[in-house]
Amino acid sequence: MDFSIYLPSVSLDCVIFSFHQQSLKVILLKMRGIDRWALPGGFIAQDQDLNAGASEVLKLRTGLENIFLRQFHVFGAQDRTGPEHVRLLVKQKILTQKEATWFLQRFISIGYYALVNYEEVLEPRPDEISEACSWVELDAVPQLVLDHEQILAKALEHLRKDLHYQPIGLNLLPEEFTLPELQTLYEKIIGKKLDRRNFRRKMLSHKILIDTQKRRTGLGHKAPILYKFDKTKYLEALDRGFQSSEFY
Amino acid sequence: MDFSIYLPSVSLDCVIFSFHQQSLKVILLKMRGIDRWALPGGFIAQDQDLNAGASEVLKLRTGLENIFLRQFHVFGAQDRTGPEHVRLLVKQKILTQKEATWFLQRFISIGYYALVNYEEVLEPRPDEISEACSWVELDAVPQLVLDHEQILAKALEHLRKDLHYQPIGLNLLPEEFTLPELQTLYEKIIGKKLDRRNFRRKMLSHKILIDTQKRRTGLGHKAPILYKFDKTKYLEALDRGFQSSEFY
DNA sequence: ATTAGTTGTGTCAATGTGACACAAAACTAT
DNA sequence: ATAGTTTTGTGTCACATTGACACAACTAAT
């Protein structure tokens, strides 16, 4: 592997969220030779835009393109990377000496979070230095390498904040979904239960949902209405941001 | 100047805001040999934390320490930097050939914004490749180099958003200030006029202001009350963030 | 003293929020 | 079929917040 095509000192890490079976999940990679997991990451080619680099990482791991992807923070502590793991990988001949030199640099890492549709991701794909790649439930995240736990926590924090301004769900839910499902998504993100009736009222007030006139059956109780997003209005809300009173 | 102490590929730019004579200002540097201005920026030493690097830039330009400073975005377009200006500086012998090599790298730039008290900044200080450094009114910003206009615009956008969650003013206003002054600050940031009475009501409801029992006189009209921030509550509000209803 | 310009306080209607109750629908077990 | 279980859709009501105002009080200049 030739790393000279990449910008030195700069890496990026992606927190890839999805929502499946009523729980929030992220993609993690199991590192070789160490009992720790990591966020999928990568580097930026010399001739590549930063955001394009992030898209590439995403494509590599999920096979998806044109996904909701957002920069949220740069992690730049001087001691955020450590040589131990790299040395181990050399000893186990997973990395060559030359490759190790690259990884032993000091990196700052640009954190991105992505929102993807679980169903559309066929099989998360690992890279050279990891032996597995899979979806992990947010409240069952194992020990991570380096500062990746901080990165994950910060991503969630930003996602939570962004919820105040923006609609969410288009990228995380299937084409059609019920309001209770959307509510669960919100609850998982903000970490607390919401009142059904108030949630419905507020959500419908945004006028970004379309009643498909269909219902989800087979659940052993009253069949909830299937909605889909009004994409035009959704995207409009996404960059205009909703609510906010006279000033804040 | 020896640049080998710095991390390659990485630079940072600071949008330093202050509020003076009822208007928002930023510090800009007049570039040598070209009729353009730039945001104060810098690089990160190999053994320095990223945020420490930003603090250092701030200290260098304003003389201030412990200032409100926040990362807001990374600018990483492949073509965001250009060789023309650097070549000119070499021709004019402002930069040596070796120094030029450093500047001709591709950089990603981490954007920071800072909020400082105008009064406490003695005299903004220029660097080697700039001939002047001064406060410029936000609506009188001249042509800037590279993508600095975008950086400035994005900084303002973030400042505006952050206003929704956070108190502001402690870093921008003098120790004591009047409510109309605070209101003008808000108006300049969000770019529109606010209703005096509603502004006062909302601001006081946050309970972060202390009535100093003094008034500002000499204005030719009713003397407004001087307030100061309750620092404890202010800082608490800063990291807890105020308002936000049941979910968003 | 009068005037001009602003500030502090208060009111009121409209809207939004939080806390609830109840009936309707779909499946299950009998 | 019928009754029971569960969860959904709808609606109400008190309370808080918001946006749009009117008025009196105060300071300096004339």
Coordinates of C-alpha atoms (C1' of nucleotides) in Angstrom, one line a residue:
Chain A
M1 CA 0.0 0.0 0.0
D2 CA 1.4 3.3 -1.1
F3 CA 0.5 6.1 1.3
S4 CA 2.4 8.9 -0.5
I5 CA -0.7 9.8 -2.4
Y6 CA -2.2 11.1 0.8
L7 CA -2.0 14.4 2.6
P8 CA 0.3 13.9 5.6
S9 CA -0.9 14.6 9.1
V10 CA -4.6 14.5 8.2
S11 CA -7.0 11.6 8.7
L12 CA -10.7 11.4 9.0
D13 CA -13.0 9.2 10.9
C14 CA -16.6 8.4 10.2
V15 CA -19.4 7.7 12.6
I16 CA -21.9 5.9 10.4
F17 CA -25.3 5.7 12.0
S18 CA -28.2 3.6 11.0
F19 CA -31.5 2.7 12.6
H20 CA -32.6 -0.9 12.6
Q21 CA -35.0 -2.9 14.7
Q22 CA -35.8 0.1 16.8
S23 CA -32.2 0.8 17.7
L24 CA -29.4 3.1 16.7
K25 CA -26.3 1.4 15.3
V26 CA -22.9 2.4 14.1
I27 CA -20.4 0.7 12.0
L28 CA -17.2 -0.5 13.8
L29 CA -14.1 -2.3 12.7
K30 CA -12.5 -5.0 14.8
M31 CA -8.8 -4.3 14.8
R32 CA -6.3 -7.0 14.1
G33 CA -4.0 -8.1 16.8
I34 CA -5.7 -6.2 19.5
D35 CA -9.0 -6.5 21.4
R36 CA -10.3 -3.1 20.3
W37 CA -12.6 -1.7 17.8
A38 CA -12.4 1.4 15.7
L39 CA -14.4 3.8 13.7
P40 CA -14.0 3.5 9.9
G41 CA -11.5 6.1 8.8
G42 CA -9.2 7.0 6.0
F43 CA -7.0 9.6 4.5
I44 CA -7.3 12.3 1.9
A45 CA -5.6 12.0 -1.4
Q46 CA -3.5 15.0 -2.5
D47 CA -5.8 15.8 -5.4
Q48 CA -9.0 15.1 -3.6
D49 CA -11.4 17.4 -1.8
L50 CA -11.8 16.8 1.9
N51 CA -15.4 16.0 1.7
A52 CA -14.8 13.7 -1.2
G53 CA -12.4 11.8 1.0
A54 CA -15.1 11.2 3.5
S55 CA -17.5 10.1 0.9
E56 CA -15.0 7.6 -0.3
V57 CA -14.5 6.1 3.1
L58 CA -18.3 5.8 3.3
K59 CA -18.5 4.2 -0.1
L60 CA -15.7 1.7 0.8
R61 CA -17.5 0.5 3.9
T62 CA -21.1 0.6 2.9
G63 CA -21.1 0.6 -0.9
L64 CA -23.3 3.7 -0.8
E65 CA -23.0 7.0 -2.5
N66 CA -24.7 10.3 -2.1
I67 CA -25.3 9.9 1.6
F68 CA -26.0 12.4 4.3
L69 CA -22.6 13.2 5.6
R70 CA -21.5 16.0 7.8
Q71 CA -18.3 17.3 9.4
F72 CA -18.7 17.8 13.0
H73 CA -15.4 18.3 14.8
V74 CA -11.6 18.0 14.4
F75 CA -9.7 16.0 17.0
G76 CA -6.2 17.3 17.3
A77 CA -4.8 16.5 20.7
Q78 CA -1.1 16.0 20.4
D79 CA -1.1 12.6 22.1
R80 CA -4.3 11.3 20.5
T81 CA -2.4 8.6 18.5
G82 CA -0.1 6.1 20.0
P83 CA 2.7 3.9 18.6
E84 CA 1.9 0.7 20.5
H85 CA -0.7 -0.8 18.2
V86 CA 1.2 0.0 15.0
R87 CA 4.3 -1.7 16.5
L88 CA 2.3 -4.7 17.2
L89 CA 1.0 -4.9 13.6
V90 CA 4.5 -4.7 12.3
K91 CA 5.6 -7.5 14.6
Q92 CA 2.7 -9.6 13.3
K93 CA 3.7 -8.7 9.8
I94 CA 0.3 -7.2 9.1
L95 CA 2.0 -3.9 8.3
T96 CA 5.4 -3.5 6.5
Q97 CA 8.0 -1.2 8.0
K98 CA 7.3 1.4 5.4
E99 CA 3.6 1.3 6.0
A100 CA 4.2 1.6 9.7
T101 CA 6.1 4.8 9.2
W102 CA 3.0 6.3 7.8
F103 CA 0.8 5.2 10.7
L104 CA 3.3 6.5 13.2
Q105 CA 2.9 10.1 12.1
R106 CA 1.0 12.4 14.2
F107 CA -2.5 12.8 12.8
I108 CA -5.3 15.2 13.4
S109 CA -8.6 13.6 12.6
I110 CA -11.6 15.2 11.1
G111 CA -14.8 13.7 12.4
Y112 CA -17.7 13.1 10.1
Y113 CA -21.0 11.6 10.9
A114 CA -23.2 9.8 8.3
L115 CA -26.8 8.8 8.3
V116 CA -27.6 5.7 6.2
N117 CA -30.4 3.4 5.5
Y118 CA -29.6 0.0 7.2
E119 CA -31.4 -1.9 4.5
E120 CA -29.4 -0.5 1.7
V121 CA -26.0 -1.4 3.2
L122 CA -25.4 -4.9 2.1
E123 CA -22.4 -5.9 4.2
P124 CA -20.1 -3.5 5.9
R125 CA -16.6 -4.2 4.5
P126 CA -13.4 -4.3 6.7
D127 CA -10.0 -3.1 5.6
E128 CA -6.4 -4.4 5.7
I129 CA -5.8 -3.8 9.4
S130 CA -9.2 -4.9 10.6
E131 CA -10.6 -8.4 10.7
A132 CA -14.3 -7.6 10.9
C133 CA -16.7 -4.8 10.2
S134 CA -20.1 -4.7 11.6
W135 CA -23.1 -2.8 12.9
V136 CA -23.0 -2.4 16.7
E137 CA -25.8 -1.1 18.8
L138 CA -25.0 2.2 20.3
D139 CA -25.4 1.1 23.9
A140 CA -23.3 -2.0 23.4
V141 CA -20.2 -0.4 22.0
P142 CA -17.0 -2.2 23.1
Q143 CA -13.7 -0.6 23.9
L144 CA -12.4 1.5 21.1
V145 CA -8.9 2.5 20.0
L146 CA -7.3 5.8 20.7
D147 CA -9.8 8.6 21.2
H148 CA -12.6 7.0 19.1
E149 CA -14.9 6.8 22.1
Q150 CA -14.7 10.6 22.4
I151 CA -15.3 10.9 18.7
L152 CA -18.3 8.7 18.8
A153 CA -19.7 10.6 21.8
K154 CA -19.2 13.9 20.1
A155 CA -20.9 12.8 17.0
L156 CA -23.9 11.8 18.9
E157 CA -23.9 15.1 20.7
H158 CA -23.9 16.9 17.4
L159 CA -26.6 14.7 16.0
R160 CA -28.7 15.6 19.0
K161 CA -28.1 19.3 18.5
D162 CA -28.8 19.2 14.8
L163 CA -32.2 17.7 15.7
H164 CA -33.2 21.1 17.0
Y165 CA -33.0 22.7 13.6
Q166 CA -33.4 19.9 11.1
P167 CA -35.7 17.2 10.1
I168 CA -34.2 13.8 10.4
G169 CA -35.2 10.4 9.2
L170 CA -35.0 10.6 5.4
N171 CA -31.6 9.0 5.5
L172 CA -32.2 6.6 8.3
L173 CA -35.6 5.2 7.7
P174 CA -37.0 3.1 4.8
E175 CA -39.1 4.9 2.2
E176 CA -42.3 4.3 4.2
F177 CA -42.5 4.3 7.9
T178 CA -44.9 4.9 10.8
L179 CA -45.0 7.7 13.2
P180 CA -44.3 5.5 16.2
E181 CA -41.2 4.3 14.3
L182 CA -40.1 7.9 13.7
Q183 CA -40.7 8.6 17.3
T184 CA -38.5 5.8 18.4
L185 CA -35.7 7.1 16.3
Y186 CA -36.0 10.5 18.0
E187 CA -36.1 8.8 21.4
K188 CA -33.0 6.8 20.7
I189 CA -31.1 9.9 19.5
I190 CA -32.1 12.2 22.4
G191 CA -32.1 9.4 24.9
K192 CA -35.5 9.9 26.4
K193 CA -39.1 8.9 26.0
L194 CA -41.5 11.3 24.4
D195 CA -45.2 11.7 24.6
R196 CA -46.9 10.1 21.6
R197 CA -49.6 12.6 21.1
N198 CA -47.4 15.7 21.4
F199 CA -44.8 14.1 19.2
R200 CA -47.4 13.5 16.5
R201 CA -48.8 17.0 16.7
K202 CA -45.4 18.6 16.4
M203 CA -44.2 16.4 13.7
L204 CA -47.3 16.9 11.6
S205 CA -47.1 20.6 12.1
H206 CA -43.9 20.7 10.1
K207 CA -45.7 19.5 7.0
I208 CA -43.0 17.3 5.8
L209 CA -44.9 14.1 6.1
I210 CA -47.2 12.6 3.5
D211 CA -49.9 10.1 4.4
T212 CA -49.5 7.2 2.0
Q213 CA -53.1 6.1 2.8
K214 CA -51.6 2.7 3.7
R215 CA -51.2 1.0 7.0
R216 CA -48.7 -1.4 8.5
T217 CA -50.5 -4.6 9.5
G218 CA -49.5 -7.7 11.2
L219 CA -48.5 -6.1 14.5
G220 CA -51.3 -7.5 16.7
H221 CA -52.8 -4.1 17.3
K222 CA -54.3 -1.1 15.5
A223 CA -52.4 -0.7 12.2
P224 CA -50.4 2.5 12.2
I225 CA -50.5 4.8 9.2
L226 CA -47.5 4.6 6.8
Y227 CA -46.0 7.9 6.0
K228 CA -43.3 9.0 3.6
F229 CA -41.3 12.3 3.6
D230 CA -42.2 15.1 1.2
K231 CA -38.7 15.3 -0.2
T232 CA -39.0 18.8 -1.5
K233 CA -40.2 20.2 1.8
Y234 CA -37.8 18.0 3.7
L235 CA -34.8 19.3 1.9
E236 CA -36.0 22.8 2.2
A237 CA -36.4 22.4 5.9
L238 CA -32.9 20.8 6.0
D239 CA -31.1 23.9 4.8
R240 CA -33.5 26.6 6.1
G241 CA -33.9 24.9 9.4
F242 CA -37.2 25.0 11.1
Q243 CA -38.6 26.9 14.1
S244 CA -36.6 29.4 16.0
S245 CA -38.6 32.3 17.4
E246 CA -37.9 36.0 16.8
F247 CA -34.3 35.6 17.6
Y248 CA -33.3 32.4 19.3
Chain B
M1 CA 11.7 31.1 9.4
D2 CA 11.8 27.3 9.9
F3 CA 8.5 25.6 9.1
S4 CA 9.7 22.1 9.8
I5 CA 8.4 22.3 13.3
Y6 CA 4.8 22.4 12.0
L7 CA 2.5 19.7 10.9
P8 CA 2.4 19.6 7.1
S9 CA -0.9 20.0 5.2
V10 CA -2.7 21.6 8.2
S11 CA -3.3 25.3 8.7
L12 CA -5.9 27.2 10.7
D13 CA -7.6 30.5 10.3
C14 CA -9.2 32.6 12.9
V15 CA -12.2 34.8 12.6
I16 CA -11.7 37.2 15.5
F17 CA -14.9 39.1 16.3
S18 CA -15.3 42.1 18.5
F19 CA -18.1 44.6 19.1
H20 CA -17.2 48.3 19.2
Q21 CA -19.1 51.4 18.7
Q22 CA -22.3 49.4 18.0
S23 CA -20.8 47.4 15.2
L24 CA -19.3 44.0 14.7
K25 CA -15.7 43.9 13.6
V26 CA -13.1 41.3 12.6
I27 CA -9.4 41.4 12.5
L28 CA -7.9 41.3 9.0
L29 CA -4.4 41.4 7.7
K30 CA -3.4 43.3 4.7
M31 CA -1.2 41.1 2.5
R32 CA 2.1 42.3 1.1
G33 CA 2.4 42.7 -2.6
I34 CA -1.3 42.2 -3.3
D35 CA -4.4 44.2 -2.8
R36 CA -6.1 41.6 -0.7
W37 CA -6.7 41.0 2.9
A38 CA -6.7 37.8 4.9
L39 CA -7.8 36.2 8.1
P40 CA -5.1 35.7 10.7
G41 CA -4.0 32.2 10.5
G42 CA -1.2 29.9 11.4
F43 CA 0.1 26.4 11.7
I44 CA 0.2 23.8 14.4
A45 CA 3.5 22.7 15.9
Q46 CA 4.3 19.0 15.9
D47 CA 4.1 18.8 19.6
Q48 CA 1.2 21.1 20.1
D49 CA -2.5 20.4 20.5
L50 CA -4.7 21.7 17.8
N51 CA -6.6 24.1 20.0
A52 CA -3.5 25.3 21.5
G53 CA -2.3 26.3 18.0
A54 CA -5.4 28.4 17.6
S55 CA -4.9 30.0 21.0
E56 CA -1.4 30.9 19.9
V57 CA -2.5 32.6 16.8
L58 CA -5.0 34.6 18.8
K59 CA -2.4 35.5 21.3
L60 CA 0.0 36.6 18.6
R61 CA -2.5 38.9 17.0
T62 CA -4.3 40.3 20.0
G63 CA -2.1 39.7 22.9
L64 CA -5.0 38.0 24.7
E65 CA -5.1 34.7 26.4
N66 CA -8.0 32.6 27.7
I67 CA -10.4 33.8 25.1
F68 CA -13.6 32.3 23.8
L69 CA -12.5 30.2 20.9
R70 CA -14.4 27.7 18.9
Q71 CA -13.7 25.4 16.0
F72 CA -16.5 25.6 13.4
H73 CA -15.5 24.0 10.1
V74 CA -12.7 22.6 8.1
F75 CA -12.1 24.0 4.7
G76 CA -10.6 21.3 2.5
A77 CA -11.3 21.9 -1.2
Q78 CA -8.4 20.7 -3.3
D79 CA -8.0 24.0 -5.1
R80 CA -8.6 26.3 -2.1
T81 CA -5.0 27.5 -2.2
G82 CA -3.2 28.9 -5.1
P83 CA 0.5 29.5 -6.0
E84 CA 0.2 33.0 -7.6
H85 CA 0.5 35.0 -4.4
V86 CA 3.3 32.9 -3.1
R87 CA 5.3 33.3 -6.3
L88 CA 4.8 37.0 -6.1
L89 CA 6.2 37.1 -2.6
V90 CA 9.2 35.2 -3.7
K91 CA 9.8 37.6 -6.6
Q92 CA 9.6 40.5 -4.2
K93 CA 12.0 38.7 -1.9
I94 CA 9.6 38.7 1.0
L95 CA 9.7 34.9 1.1
T96 CA 12.8 32.8 0.5
Q97 CA 12.6 29.9 -1.9
K98 CA 12.6 27.5 1.0
E99 CA 9.8 29.3 2.8
A100 CA 7.8 29.4 -0.4
T101 CA 8.0 25.6 -0.7
W102 CA 6.1 25.4 2.6
F103 CA 3.4 27.8 1.4
L104 CA 3.0 26.0 -1.9
Q105 CA 1.8 22.9 -0.2
R106 CA -1.8 21.9 -0.3
F107 CA -3.4 22.9 3.0
I108 CA -6.6 22.1 4.7
S109 CA -7.6 24.8 7.0
I110 CA -9.4 24.5 10.3
G111 CA -11.7 27.5 10.9
Y112 CA -12.0 29.0 14.4
Y113 CA -13.9 31.9 15.6
A114 CA -13.0 33.9 18.6
L115 CA -15.0 36.5 20.6
V116 CA -12.9 39.1 22.2
N117 CA -13.3 42.4 24.0
Y118 CA -12.3 45.2 21.7
E119 CA -11.0 47.3 24.6
E120 CA -8.6 44.7 25.8
V121 CA -6.9 44.3 22.4
L122 CA -4.2 46.9 22.4
E123 CA -3.1 46.9 18.8
P124 CA -3.6 44.0 16.4
R125 CA -0.2 42.8 15.2
P126 CA 0.6 41.8 11.6
D127 CA 3.0 39.1 10.6
E128 CA 5.9 38.7 8.1
I129 CA 3.8 38.5 5.0
S130 CA 1.3 41.2 5.9
E131 CA 1.8 44.9 6.1
A132 CA -1.0 45.8 8.4
C133 CA -3.5 44.3 10.8
S134 CA -6.6 46.0 11.8
W135 CA -10.2 45.8 12.8
V136 CA -12.6 45.9 9.9
E137 CA -16.4 46.4 10.1
L138 CA -18.3 43.4 9.1
D139 CA -20.2 45.2 6.4
A140 CA -17.1 46.8 5.0
V141 CA -14.9 43.8 4.4
P142 CA -12.6 44.2 1.4
Q143 CA -11.7 41.4 -1.0
L144 CA -10.0 38.6 0.8
V145 CA -7.5 36.0 -0.4
L146 CA -8.3 32.5 -1.3
D147 CA -11.5 31.2 0.3
H148 CA -11.3 33.5 3.2
E149 CA -14.6 35.1 2.3
Q150 CA -16.3 31.8 2.6
I151 CA -14.6 31.1 5.9
L152 CA -15.8 34.4 7.3
A153 CA -19.3 33.8 6.1
K154 CA -19.4 30.4 7.6
A155 CA -18.1 31.7 10.9
L156 CA -20.9 34.2 11.1
E157 CA -23.4 31.5 10.2
H158 CA -22.1 29.4 13.0
L159 CA -22.1 32.3 15.5
R160 CA -25.7 32.9 14.5
K161 CA -26.7 29.4 15.1
D162 CA -24.8 29.2 18.4
L163 CA -26.9 32.1 19.5
H164 CA -29.9 29.8 19.7
Y165 CA -28.4 27.7 22.5
Q166 CA -25.9 29.9 24.2
P167 CA -25.6 33.2 25.9
I168 CA -23.3 35.6 24.2
G169 CA -21.7 38.9 25.2
L170 CA -19.5 38.0 28.1
N171 CA -16.6 37.9 25.7
L172 CA -17.6 40.8 23.5
L173 CA -18.9 43.4 25.8
P174 CA -17.2 45.4 28.6
E175 CA -17.7 44.4 32.2
E176 CA -20.8 46.6 32.4
F177 CA -23.2 47.3 29.6
T178 CA -26.8 48.3 29.0
L179 CA -29.6 46.2 27.6
P180 CA -29.9 48.3 24.5
E181 CA -26.2 47.7 23.8
L182 CA -26.6 44.0 24.2
Q183 CA -29.6 44.2 21.9
T184 CA -27.6 45.9 19.2
L185 CA -25.0 43.1 19.5
Y186 CA -27.7 40.6 18.9
E187 CA -29.1 42.6 16.0
K188 CA -25.7 42.9 14.3
I189 CA -25.2 39.1 14.6
I190 CA -28.5 38.0 13.4
G191 CA -28.8 40.8 10.9
K192 CA -32.2 42.2 11.9
K193 CA -33.9 44.6 14.2
L194 CA -35.6 43.2 17.4
D195 CA -38.4 44.5 19.5
R196 CA -36.9 46.3 22.6
R197 CA -39.5 45.1 25.0
N198 CA -39.6 41.5 23.9
F199 CA -35.8 41.4 23.9
R200 CA -35.6 42.7 27.4
R201 CA -38.2 40.2 28.7
K202 CA -36.5 37.3 27.1
M203 CA -33.1 38.3 28.1
L204 CA -34.0 38.9 31.7
S205 CA -35.9 35.5 31.8
H206 CA -32.5 33.7 31.5
K207 CA -31.4 35.1 34.8
I208 CA -27.9 35.6 33.7
L209 CA -27.9 39.4 34.1
I210 CA -27.2 41.3 37.3
D211 CA -28.5 44.9 37.7
T212 CA -25.5 46.9 39.0
Q213 CA -27.9 49.6 40.2
K214 CA -25.9 52.1 38.1
R215 CA -27.0 53.8 35.0
R216 CA -25.2 55.1 32.0
T217 CA -25.6 58.9 31.8
G218 CA -24.6 61.6 29.3
L219 CA -26.6 60.2 26.4
G220 CA -29.2 63.0 26.2
H221 CA -32.1 60.7 27.2
K222 CA -33.3 58.5 29.9
A223 CA -30.2 56.8 31.4
P224 CA -30.3 53.0 30.8
I225 CA -29.4 50.6 33.6
L226 CA -26.0 49.1 33.6
Y227 CA -25.9 45.3 33.8
K228 CA -23.2 42.8 34.2
F229 CA -23.3 39.0 33.6
D230 CA -23.7 36.6 36.4
K231 CA -20.6 34.7 35.4
T232 CA -21.5 31.5 37.2
K233 CA -24.9 31.3 35.6
Y234 CA -23.5 32.5 32.3
L235 CA -21.0 29.7 32.1
E236 CA -23.5 27.2 33.2
A237 CA -25.8 28.3 30.4
L238 CA -22.9 28.2 28.0
D239 CA -22.3 24.5 28.4
R240 CA -25.8 23.4 29.3
G241 CA -27.4 25.5 26.6
F242 CA -30.7 27.2 27.4
Q243 CA -34.2 26.6 26.2
S244 CA -35.2 23.7 23.9
S245 CA -38.6 22.2 24.5
E246 CA -39.5 18.6 25.1
F247 CA -37.4 17.5 22.2
Y248 CA -36.4 20.1 19.8
Chain C
dA1 C1' -39.9 75.1 31.4
dT2 C1' -40.3 72.9 27.1
dT3 C1' -38.7 69.6 23.8
dA4 C1' -36.5 65.6 21.7
dG5 C1' -35.0 61.1 22.1
dT6 C1' -34.9 56.8 24.5
dT7 C1' -35.6 53.8 28.2
dG8 C1' -38.4 50.8 31.7
dT9 C1' -42.9 48.6 32.5
dG10 C1' -47.1 46.5 31.3
dT11 C1' -51.1 44.6 28.6
dC12 C1' -53.4 41.5 25.3
dA13 C1' -54.4 38.3 21.8
dA14 C1' -52.6 34.4 19.4
dT15 C1' -49.8 30.5 19.5
dG16 C1' -47.3 26.6 21.3
dT17 C1' -46.4 23.3 25.1
dG18 C1' -47.1 19.6 28.5
dA19 C1' -50.2 16.5 30.6
dC20 C1' -54.0 13.8 29.9
dA21 C1' -58.6 10.5 28.4
dC22 C1' -61.0 7.9 25.3
dA23 C1' -62.4 5.5 21.3
dA24 C1' -61.1 2.7 17.2
dA25 C1' -58.5 -0.9 15.0
dA26 C1' -55.9 -5.3 14.5
dC27 C1' -54.5 -9.5 16.2
dT28 C1' -55.0 -13.6 19.7
dA29 C1' -57.1 -16.8 22.4
dT30 C1' -61.3 -19.0 23.4
Chain D
dA1 C1' -68.2 -15.0 16.6
dT2 C1' -66.6 -12.9 20.9
dA3 C1' -64.0 -11.1 24.3
dG4 C1' -59.5 -9.6 25.6
dT5 C1' -55.0 -7.3 24.7
dT6 C1' -52.3 -3.9 22.8
dT7 C1' -51.3 0.2 20.6
dT8 C1' -52.7 3.7 17.5
dG9 C1' -55.4 8.2 16.1
dT10 C1' -57.8 12.1 17.9
dG11 C1' -59.1 15.6 21.0
dT12 C1' -59.2 18.7 25.2
dC13 C1' -57.5 21.9 28.7
dA14 C1' -54.6 24.6 31.5
dC15 C1' -50.4 27.1 31.2
dA16 C1' -46.4 29.4 29.3
dT17 C1' -44.3 31.8 25.6
dT18 C1' -44.4 34.9 21.7
dG19 C1' -45.3 38.9 18.9
dA20 C1' -47.4 43.4 18.6
dC21 C1' -48.4 47.3 21.0
dA22 C1' -49.1 52.0 24.4
dC23 C1' -47.6 54.8 27.9
dA24 C1' -45.2 57.0 31.4
dA25 C1' -40.5 58.2 33.2
dC26 C1' -36.1 60.1 32.6
dT27 C1' -31.9 62.9 30.8
dA28 C1' -29.8 66.4 28.2
dA29 C1' -30.2 70.4 25.1
dT30 C1' -32.7 74.6 23.9

